[in-house]
Coordinates of C-alpha atoms and ligand atoms in Angstrom, one line a residue:
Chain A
X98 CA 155.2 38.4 96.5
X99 CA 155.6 42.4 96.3
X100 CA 155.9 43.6 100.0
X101 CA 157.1 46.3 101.8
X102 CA 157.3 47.0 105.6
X103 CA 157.5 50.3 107.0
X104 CA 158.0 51.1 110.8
X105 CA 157.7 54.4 112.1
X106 CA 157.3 56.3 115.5
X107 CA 153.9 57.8 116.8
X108 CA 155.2 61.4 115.6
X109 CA 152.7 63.4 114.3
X110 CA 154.6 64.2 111.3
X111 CA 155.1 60.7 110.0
X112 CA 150.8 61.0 109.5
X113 CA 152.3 62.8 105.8
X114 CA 155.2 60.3 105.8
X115 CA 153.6 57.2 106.3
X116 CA 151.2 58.1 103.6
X117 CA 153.5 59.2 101.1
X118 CA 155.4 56.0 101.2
X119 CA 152.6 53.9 100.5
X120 CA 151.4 56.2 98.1
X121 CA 153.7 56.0 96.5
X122 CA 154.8 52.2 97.0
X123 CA 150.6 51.8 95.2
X124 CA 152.1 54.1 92.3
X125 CA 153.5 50.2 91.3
X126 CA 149.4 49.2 90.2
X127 CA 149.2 52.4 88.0
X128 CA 146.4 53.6 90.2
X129 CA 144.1 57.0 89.5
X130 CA 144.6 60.2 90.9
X131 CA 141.5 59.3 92.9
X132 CA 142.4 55.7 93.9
X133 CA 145.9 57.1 95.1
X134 CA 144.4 59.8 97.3
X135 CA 141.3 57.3 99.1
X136 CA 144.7 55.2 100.0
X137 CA 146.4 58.0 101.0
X138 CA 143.4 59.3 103.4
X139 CA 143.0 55.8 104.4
X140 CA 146.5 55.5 105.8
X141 CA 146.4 58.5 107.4
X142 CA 143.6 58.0 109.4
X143 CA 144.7 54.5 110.6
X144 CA 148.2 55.9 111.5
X145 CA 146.3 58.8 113.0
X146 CA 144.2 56.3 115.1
X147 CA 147.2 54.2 116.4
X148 CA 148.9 58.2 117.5
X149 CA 146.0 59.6 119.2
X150 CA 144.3 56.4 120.5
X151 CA 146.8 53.6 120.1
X152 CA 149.6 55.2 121.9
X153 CA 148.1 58.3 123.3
X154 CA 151.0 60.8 121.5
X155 CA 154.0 58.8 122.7
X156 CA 156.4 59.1 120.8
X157 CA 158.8 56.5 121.5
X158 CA 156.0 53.7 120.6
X159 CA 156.4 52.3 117.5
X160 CA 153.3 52.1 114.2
X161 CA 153.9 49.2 111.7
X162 CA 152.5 49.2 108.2
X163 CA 153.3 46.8 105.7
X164 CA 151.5 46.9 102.0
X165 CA 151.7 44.2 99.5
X166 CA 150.5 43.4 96.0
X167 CA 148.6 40.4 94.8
X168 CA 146.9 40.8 91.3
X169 CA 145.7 44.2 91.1
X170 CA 144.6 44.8 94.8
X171 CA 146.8 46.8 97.0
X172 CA 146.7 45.6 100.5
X173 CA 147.9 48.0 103.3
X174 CA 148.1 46.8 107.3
X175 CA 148.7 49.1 110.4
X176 CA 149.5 47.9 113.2
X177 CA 149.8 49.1 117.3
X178 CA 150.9 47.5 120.3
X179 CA 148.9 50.1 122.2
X180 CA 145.8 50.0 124.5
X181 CA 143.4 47.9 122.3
X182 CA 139.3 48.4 121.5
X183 CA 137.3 47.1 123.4
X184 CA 134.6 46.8 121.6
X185 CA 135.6 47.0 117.9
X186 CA 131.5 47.0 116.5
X187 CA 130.9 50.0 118.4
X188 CA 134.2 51.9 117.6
X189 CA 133.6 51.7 114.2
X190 CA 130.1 53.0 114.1
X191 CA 129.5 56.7 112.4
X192 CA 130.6 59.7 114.9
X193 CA 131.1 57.2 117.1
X194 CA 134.7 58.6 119.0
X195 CA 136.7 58.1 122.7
X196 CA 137.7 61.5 122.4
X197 CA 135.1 63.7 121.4
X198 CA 137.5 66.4 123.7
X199 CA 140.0 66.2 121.3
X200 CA 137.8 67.3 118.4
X201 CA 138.1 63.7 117.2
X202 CA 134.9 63.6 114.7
X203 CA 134.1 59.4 114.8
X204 CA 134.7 58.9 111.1
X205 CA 137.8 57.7 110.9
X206 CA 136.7 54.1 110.2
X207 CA 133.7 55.6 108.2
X208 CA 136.3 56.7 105.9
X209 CA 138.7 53.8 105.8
X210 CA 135.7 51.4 105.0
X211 CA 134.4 54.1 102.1
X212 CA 137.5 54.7 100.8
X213 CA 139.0 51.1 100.4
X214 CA 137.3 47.8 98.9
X215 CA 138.0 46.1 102.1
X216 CA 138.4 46.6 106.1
X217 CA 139.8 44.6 108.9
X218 CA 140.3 45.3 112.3
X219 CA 141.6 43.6 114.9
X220 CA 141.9 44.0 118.0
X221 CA 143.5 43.1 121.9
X222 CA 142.6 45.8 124.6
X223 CA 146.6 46.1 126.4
X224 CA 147.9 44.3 123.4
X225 CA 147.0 46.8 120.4
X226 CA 145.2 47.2 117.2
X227 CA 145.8 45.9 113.3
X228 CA 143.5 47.8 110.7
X229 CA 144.1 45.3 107.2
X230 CA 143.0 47.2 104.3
X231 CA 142.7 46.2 100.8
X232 CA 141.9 48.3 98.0
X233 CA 141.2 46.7 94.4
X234 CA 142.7 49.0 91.6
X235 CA 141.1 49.9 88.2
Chain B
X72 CA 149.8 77.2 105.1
X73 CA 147.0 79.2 107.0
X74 CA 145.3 82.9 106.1
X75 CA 142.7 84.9 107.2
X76 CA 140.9 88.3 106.5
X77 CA 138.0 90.6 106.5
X78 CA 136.6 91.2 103.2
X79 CA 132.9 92.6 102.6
X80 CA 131.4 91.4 105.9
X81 CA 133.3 87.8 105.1
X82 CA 135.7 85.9 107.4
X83 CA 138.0 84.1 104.6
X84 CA 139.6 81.7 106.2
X85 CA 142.1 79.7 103.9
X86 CA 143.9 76.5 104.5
X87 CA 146.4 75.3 102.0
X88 CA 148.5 72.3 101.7
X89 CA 147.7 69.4 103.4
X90 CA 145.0 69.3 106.8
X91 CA 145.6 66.4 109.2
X92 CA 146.2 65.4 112.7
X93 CA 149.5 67.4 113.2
X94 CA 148.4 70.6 111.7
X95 CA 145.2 70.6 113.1
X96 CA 146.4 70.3 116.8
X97 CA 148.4 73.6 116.0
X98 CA 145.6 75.6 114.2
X99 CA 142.2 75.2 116.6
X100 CA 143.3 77.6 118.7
X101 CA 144.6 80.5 116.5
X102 CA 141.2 80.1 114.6
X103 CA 138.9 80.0 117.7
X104 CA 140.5 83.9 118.4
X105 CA 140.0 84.9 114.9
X106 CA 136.3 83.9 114.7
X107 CA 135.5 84.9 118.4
X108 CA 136.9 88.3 117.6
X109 CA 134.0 89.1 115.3
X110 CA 133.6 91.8 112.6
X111 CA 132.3 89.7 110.3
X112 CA 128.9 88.4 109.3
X113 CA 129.6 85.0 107.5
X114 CA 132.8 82.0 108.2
X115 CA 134.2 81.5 104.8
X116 CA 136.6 78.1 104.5
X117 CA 138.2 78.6 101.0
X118 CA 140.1 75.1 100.7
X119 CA 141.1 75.3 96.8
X120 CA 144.7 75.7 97.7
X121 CA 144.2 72.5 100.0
X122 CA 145.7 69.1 98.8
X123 CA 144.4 66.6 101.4
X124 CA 142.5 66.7 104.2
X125 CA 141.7 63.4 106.3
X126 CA 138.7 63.0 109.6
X127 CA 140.8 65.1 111.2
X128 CA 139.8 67.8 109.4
X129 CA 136.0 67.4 110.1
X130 CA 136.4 67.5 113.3
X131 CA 138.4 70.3 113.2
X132 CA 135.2 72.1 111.4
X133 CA 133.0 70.7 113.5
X134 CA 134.1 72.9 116.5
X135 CA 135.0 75.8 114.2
X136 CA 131.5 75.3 113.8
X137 CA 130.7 75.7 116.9
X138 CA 132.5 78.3 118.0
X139 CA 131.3 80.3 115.2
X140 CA 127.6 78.8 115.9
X141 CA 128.2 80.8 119.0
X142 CA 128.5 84.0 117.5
X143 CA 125.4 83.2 116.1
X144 CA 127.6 82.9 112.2
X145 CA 126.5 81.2 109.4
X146 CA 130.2 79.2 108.1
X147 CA 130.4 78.3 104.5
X148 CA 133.2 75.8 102.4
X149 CA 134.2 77.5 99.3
X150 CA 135.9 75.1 96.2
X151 CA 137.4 72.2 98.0
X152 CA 139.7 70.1 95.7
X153 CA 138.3 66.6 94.7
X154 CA 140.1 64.6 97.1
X155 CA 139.1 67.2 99.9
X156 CA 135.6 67.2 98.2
X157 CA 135.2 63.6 99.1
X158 CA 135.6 63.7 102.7
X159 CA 133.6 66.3 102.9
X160 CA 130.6 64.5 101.1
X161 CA 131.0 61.4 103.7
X162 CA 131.3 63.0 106.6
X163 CA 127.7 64.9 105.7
X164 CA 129.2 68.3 106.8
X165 CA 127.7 69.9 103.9
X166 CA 124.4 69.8 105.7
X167 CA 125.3 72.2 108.5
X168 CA 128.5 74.4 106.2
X169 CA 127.3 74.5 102.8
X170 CA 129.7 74.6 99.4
X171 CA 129.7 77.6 97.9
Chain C
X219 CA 165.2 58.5 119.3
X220 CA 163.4 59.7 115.9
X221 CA 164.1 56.5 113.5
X222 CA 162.3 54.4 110.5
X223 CA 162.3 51.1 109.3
X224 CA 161.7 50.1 106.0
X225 CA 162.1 46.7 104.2
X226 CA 162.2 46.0 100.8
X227 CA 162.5 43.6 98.0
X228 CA 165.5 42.8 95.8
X229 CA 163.6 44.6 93.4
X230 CA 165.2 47.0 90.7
X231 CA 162.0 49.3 91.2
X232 CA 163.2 49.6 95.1
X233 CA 166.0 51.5 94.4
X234 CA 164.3 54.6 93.4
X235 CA 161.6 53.8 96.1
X236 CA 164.3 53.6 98.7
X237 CA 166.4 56.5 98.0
X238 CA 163.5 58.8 97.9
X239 CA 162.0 57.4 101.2
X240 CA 165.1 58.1 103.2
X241 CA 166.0 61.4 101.2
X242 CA 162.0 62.6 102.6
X243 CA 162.6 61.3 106.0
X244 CA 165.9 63.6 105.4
X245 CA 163.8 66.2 104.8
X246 CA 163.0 66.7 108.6
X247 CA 166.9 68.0 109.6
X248 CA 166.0 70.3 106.9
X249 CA 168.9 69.6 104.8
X250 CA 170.4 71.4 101.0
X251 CA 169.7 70.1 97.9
X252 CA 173.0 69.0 97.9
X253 CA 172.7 67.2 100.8
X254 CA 169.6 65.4 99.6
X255 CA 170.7 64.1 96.5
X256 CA 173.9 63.0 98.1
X257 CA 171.8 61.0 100.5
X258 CA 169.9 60.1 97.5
X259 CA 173.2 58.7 95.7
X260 CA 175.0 56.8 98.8
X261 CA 171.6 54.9 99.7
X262 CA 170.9 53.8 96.2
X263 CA 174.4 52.8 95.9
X264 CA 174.3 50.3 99.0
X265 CA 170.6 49.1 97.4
X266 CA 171.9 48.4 94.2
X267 CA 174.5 46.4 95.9
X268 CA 172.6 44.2 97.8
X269 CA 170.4 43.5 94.8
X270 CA 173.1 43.1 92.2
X271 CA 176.3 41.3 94.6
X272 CA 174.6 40.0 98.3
X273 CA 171.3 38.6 96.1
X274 CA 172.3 38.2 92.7
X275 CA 168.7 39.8 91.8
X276 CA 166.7 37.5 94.0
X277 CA 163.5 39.2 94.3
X278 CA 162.1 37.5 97.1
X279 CA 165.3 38.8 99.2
X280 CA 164.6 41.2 101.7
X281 CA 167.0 44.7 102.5
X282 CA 166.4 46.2 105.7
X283 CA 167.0 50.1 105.8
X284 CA 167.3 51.7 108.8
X285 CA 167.4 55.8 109.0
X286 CA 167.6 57.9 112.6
X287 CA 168.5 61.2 113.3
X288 CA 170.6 62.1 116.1
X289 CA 171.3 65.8 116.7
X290 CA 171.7 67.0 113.0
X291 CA 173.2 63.7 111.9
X292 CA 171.3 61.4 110.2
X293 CA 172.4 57.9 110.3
X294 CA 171.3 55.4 107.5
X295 CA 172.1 51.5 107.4
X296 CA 171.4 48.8 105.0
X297 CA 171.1 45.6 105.7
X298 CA 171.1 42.1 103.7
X299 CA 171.4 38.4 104.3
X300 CA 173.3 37.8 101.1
X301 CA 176.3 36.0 100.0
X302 CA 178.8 38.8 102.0
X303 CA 182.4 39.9 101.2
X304 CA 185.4 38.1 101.7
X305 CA 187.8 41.2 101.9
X306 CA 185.9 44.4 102.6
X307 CA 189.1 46.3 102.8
X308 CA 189.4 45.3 98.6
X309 CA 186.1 45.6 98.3
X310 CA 186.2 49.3 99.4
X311 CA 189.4 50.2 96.6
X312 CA 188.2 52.9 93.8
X313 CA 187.0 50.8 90.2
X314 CA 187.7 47.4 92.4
X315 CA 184.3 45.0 91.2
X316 CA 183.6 41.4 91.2
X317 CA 181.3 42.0 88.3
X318 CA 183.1 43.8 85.6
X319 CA 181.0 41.6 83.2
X320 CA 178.4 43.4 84.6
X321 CA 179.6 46.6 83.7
X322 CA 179.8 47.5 87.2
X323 CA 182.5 50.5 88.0
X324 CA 183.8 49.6 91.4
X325 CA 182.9 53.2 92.6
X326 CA 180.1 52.5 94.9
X327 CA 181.7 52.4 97.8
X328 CA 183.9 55.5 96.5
X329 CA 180.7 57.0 96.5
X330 CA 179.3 56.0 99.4
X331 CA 182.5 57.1 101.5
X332 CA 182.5 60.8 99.3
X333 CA 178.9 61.5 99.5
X334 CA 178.6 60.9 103.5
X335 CA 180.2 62.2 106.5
X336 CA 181.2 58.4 107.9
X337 CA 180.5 55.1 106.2
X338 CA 180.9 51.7 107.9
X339 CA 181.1 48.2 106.1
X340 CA 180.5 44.8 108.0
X341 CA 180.0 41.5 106.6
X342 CA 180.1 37.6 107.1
X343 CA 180.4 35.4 104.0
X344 CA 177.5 33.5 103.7
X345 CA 175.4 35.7 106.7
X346 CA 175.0 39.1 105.0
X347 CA 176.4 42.7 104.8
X348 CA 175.4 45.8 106.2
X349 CA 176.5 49.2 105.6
X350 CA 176.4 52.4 108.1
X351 CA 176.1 55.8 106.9
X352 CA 176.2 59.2 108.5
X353 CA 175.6 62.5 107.1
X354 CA 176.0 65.5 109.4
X355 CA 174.0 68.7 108.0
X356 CA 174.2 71.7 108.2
Chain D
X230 CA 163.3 59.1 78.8
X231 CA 165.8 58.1 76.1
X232 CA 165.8 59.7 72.9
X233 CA 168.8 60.1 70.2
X234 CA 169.6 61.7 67.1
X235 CA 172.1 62.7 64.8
X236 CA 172.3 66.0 63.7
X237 CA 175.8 67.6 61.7
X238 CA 177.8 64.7 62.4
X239 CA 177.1 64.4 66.2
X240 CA 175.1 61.2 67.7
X241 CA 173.3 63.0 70.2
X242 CA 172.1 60.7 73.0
X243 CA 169.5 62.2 75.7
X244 CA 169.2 60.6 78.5
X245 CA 166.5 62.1 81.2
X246 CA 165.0 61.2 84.6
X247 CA 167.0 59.0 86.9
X248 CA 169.4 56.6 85.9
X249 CA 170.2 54.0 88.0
X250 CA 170.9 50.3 87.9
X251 CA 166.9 49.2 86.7
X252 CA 167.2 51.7 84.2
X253 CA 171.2 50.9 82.7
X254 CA 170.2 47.1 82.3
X255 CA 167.3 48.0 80.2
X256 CA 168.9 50.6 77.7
X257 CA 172.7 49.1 77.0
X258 CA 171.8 46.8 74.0
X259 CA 169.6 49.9 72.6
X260 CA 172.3 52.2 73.1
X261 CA 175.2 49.5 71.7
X262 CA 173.4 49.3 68.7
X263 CA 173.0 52.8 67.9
X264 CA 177.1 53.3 68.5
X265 CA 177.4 51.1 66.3
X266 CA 175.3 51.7 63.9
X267 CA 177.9 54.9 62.9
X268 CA 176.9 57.7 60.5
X269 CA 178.4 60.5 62.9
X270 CA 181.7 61.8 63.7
X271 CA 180.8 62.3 67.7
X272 CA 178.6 61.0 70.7
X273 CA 177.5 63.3 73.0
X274 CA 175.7 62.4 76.3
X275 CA 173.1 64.9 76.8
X276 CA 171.9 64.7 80.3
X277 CA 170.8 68.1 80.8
X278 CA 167.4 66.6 81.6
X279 CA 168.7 63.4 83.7
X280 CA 168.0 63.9 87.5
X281 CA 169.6 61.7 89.5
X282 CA 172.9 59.3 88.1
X283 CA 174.7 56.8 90.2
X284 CA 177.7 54.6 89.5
X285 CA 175.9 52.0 87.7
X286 CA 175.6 55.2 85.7
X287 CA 179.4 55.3 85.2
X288 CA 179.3 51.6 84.2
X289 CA 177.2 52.5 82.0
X290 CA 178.9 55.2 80.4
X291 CA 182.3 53.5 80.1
X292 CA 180.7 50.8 78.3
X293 CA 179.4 52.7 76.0
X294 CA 182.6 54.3 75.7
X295 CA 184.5 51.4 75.0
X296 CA 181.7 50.5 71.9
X297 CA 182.2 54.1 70.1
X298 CA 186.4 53.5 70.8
X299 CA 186.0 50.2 68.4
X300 CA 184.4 52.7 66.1
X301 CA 187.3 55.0 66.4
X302 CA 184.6 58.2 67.9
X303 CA 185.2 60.3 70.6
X304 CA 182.4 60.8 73.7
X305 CA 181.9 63.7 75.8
X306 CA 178.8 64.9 77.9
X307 CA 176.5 67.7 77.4
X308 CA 175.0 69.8 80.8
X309 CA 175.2 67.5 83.7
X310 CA 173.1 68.7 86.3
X311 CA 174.5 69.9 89.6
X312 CA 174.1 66.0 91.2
X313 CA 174.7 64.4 88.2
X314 CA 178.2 66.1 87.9
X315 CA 179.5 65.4 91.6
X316 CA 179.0 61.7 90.4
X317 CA 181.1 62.3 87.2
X318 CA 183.5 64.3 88.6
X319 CA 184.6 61.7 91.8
X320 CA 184.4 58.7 89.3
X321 CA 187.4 60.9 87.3
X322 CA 185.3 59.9 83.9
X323 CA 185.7 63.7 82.4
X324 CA 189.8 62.5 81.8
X325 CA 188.3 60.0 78.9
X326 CA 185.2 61.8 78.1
X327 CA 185.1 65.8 78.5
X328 CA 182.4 67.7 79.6
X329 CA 181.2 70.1 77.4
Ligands
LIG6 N1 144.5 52.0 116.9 C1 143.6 52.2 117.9 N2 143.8 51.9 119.2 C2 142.9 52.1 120.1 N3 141.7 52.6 119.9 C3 141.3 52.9 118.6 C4 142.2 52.8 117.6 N4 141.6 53.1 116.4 C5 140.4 53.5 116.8 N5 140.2 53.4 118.1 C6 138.9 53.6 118.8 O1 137.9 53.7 117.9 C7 137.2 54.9 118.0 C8 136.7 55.3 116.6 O2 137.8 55.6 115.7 P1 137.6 56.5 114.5 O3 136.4 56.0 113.7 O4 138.8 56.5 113.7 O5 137.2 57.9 115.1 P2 138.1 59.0 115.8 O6 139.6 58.7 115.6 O7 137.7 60.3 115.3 O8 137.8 58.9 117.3 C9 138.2 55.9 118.6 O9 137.6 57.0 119.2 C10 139.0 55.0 119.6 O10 138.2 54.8 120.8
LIG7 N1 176.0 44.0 99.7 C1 177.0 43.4 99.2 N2 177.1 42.0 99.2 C2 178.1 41.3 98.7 N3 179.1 41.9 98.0 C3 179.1 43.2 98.0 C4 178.1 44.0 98.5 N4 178.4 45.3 98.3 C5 179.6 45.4 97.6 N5 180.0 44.1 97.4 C6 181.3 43.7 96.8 O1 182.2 44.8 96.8 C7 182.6 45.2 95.4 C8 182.7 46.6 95.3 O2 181.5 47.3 95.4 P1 181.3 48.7 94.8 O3 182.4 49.6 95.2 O4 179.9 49.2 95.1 O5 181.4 48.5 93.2 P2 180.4 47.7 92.2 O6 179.0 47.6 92.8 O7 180.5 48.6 91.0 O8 181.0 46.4 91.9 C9 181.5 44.5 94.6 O9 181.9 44.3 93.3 C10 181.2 43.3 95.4 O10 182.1 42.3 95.1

């Protein structure tokens, strides 16, 4: 099976980076202008999430994604080792946000779950965070 | 890419390119001085030059919002791209900042 | 230290997707054109390798790319578990190919070693070869 | 992109975009064909729109040199881009096929 696995550090700029590449790894489905750009603002906010929640803005820790073909569905994974939810029903309600301080709005998840077909987290509070994301193309 | 100015009683505030996490940690701050400084009668957000914008961004408008809220300034969104569009329309914002 | 991984498939398709990956994570020492599509060149060089020699097209073969950037160096490896080469001293001669049926030129590594500021081959037969680039810019 | 014609006695051959090794194994047979096919005087290689070229490239090239030399017909190439002609140029190919 198709697969690729991309590891970056919790640097702010690898939000664009991280995805690009699996934009443009999903260009391989012959997706719409649309589909690529939910994806796109789906990745971002996971890979966002892991940075300013995850990991807290170190930089040294490291954000996994893989994404994968099967059929026509793209499926995209990020993945922390960093502090964990708690409660994962509750962080993924509306506005619902750990650090309203930081101007965080609560709708990352929202928009991961509108955006894609499918949404999966996962989570271990010290342990970290895996957000699997599918999204079915055409 | 980020530009403001005073035109006809407007604050035109335009951000280009793409608005996310690592931009909008370096913008809040440049923007709360421009709409605290006052001069103006309306917040303007002209996002057709802006290629993606992610939650981030919302929140980022949110307290925009605010601060021009204290001012006691009505803030508007003028032609945001489709994908920027989209965001928009989920995160309900238009209810408070219309599209104009 | 600022570094990606990314794996990929033996696939012909990831030799476009891997060159441009590592020529945009290039793109933060802020490097010429030049330099760019000389980065571009050496890493599809050491791609096409692994898929053509270390794999023989296997696409269910991983490559492992590694890029870093140290200073205003930026270090690329590439990394497979293929068949590996006997003589890497031979196997780095101008026009020298095992697969002149192929129509292979025997100038990758000519290439490689042109294109970059350092380049670095180690292998074991039947473990796998990986290749070490730098490029200082600037 | 691959496209070729022949126009006063020159088989002009235009490759464009990147080519690399996924793209050389697909075109060869095409190009073989054409070569041989004759009805021109001349190949020329016009790669004024090609991108990106790597050895395979080369490979690629000398192969098809070696089909229009059992046909007795010179080769050269037309506009290399900037990238495109470092390749050529360390691979030592203009000695056989000029650049022109
Ligand atoms: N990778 C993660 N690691 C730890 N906590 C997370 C992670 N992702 C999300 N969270 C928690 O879930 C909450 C809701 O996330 P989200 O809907 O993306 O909103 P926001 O990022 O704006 O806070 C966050 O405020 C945070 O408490
Ligand atoms: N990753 C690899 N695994 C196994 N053999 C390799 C690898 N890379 C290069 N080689 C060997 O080294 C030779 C020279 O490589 P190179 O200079 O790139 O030329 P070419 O790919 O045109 O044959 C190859 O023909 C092959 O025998």
């Amino acid at each position: 099976m198709d697969k690729i696995v991309l590891i970056v550090k919790a640097l702010p700029e690898n939000e664009c980076f991280a995805r690009s590449v699996i934009a443009a790894y999903a260009t391989r489905l012959n997706p719409s202008m649309e589909e690529v750009s939910d994806i796109k603002t789906a990745v971002s906010e996971a890979v966002t999430n892991a940075i300013v929640h995850a990991y807290n803005n170190d930089a040294e820790k490291d954000i996994r994604l893989t994404a994968s073909i099967e059929g026509n569905t793209l499926w995209v994974s990020v993945e922390d080792t960093g502090v964990g939810i708690p409660n994962i029903v509750e962080a993924m309600k509306d506005f619902y946000t750990t650090k309203p301080s930081e101007e965080r709005s609560g709708l990352g998840f929202t928009i991961m779950g509108t955006f894609m077909s499918t949404l999966q987290v996962q989570s271990v509070v010290g342990e970290g965070t895996t957000v699997v994301m599918s999204k079915v193309i055409g | 890419m980020i530009h403001y100015e005073v035109s006809k009683g407007v604050l035109n505030i335009k951000i280009g390119g793409e608005l996310d996490h690592s931009v909008a940690t370096t913008i809040k701050e440049r923007l709360d001085k421009v709409i605290r400084g006052g001069g103006y009668e309306m917040v303007v957000f002209d996002f057709s030059d802006l290629q993606f914008m992610d939650s981030t961004g919302v929140g980022l408008l949110l307290g925009r919002y605010k601060t021009a809220k204290s001012m006691a300034k009505p803030v508007a969104i003028f032609r945001p791209s489709a994908p920027v569009d989209k965001v928009l329309k989920v995160s309900g914002i238009y209810s408070i900042m219309p599209k104009i």
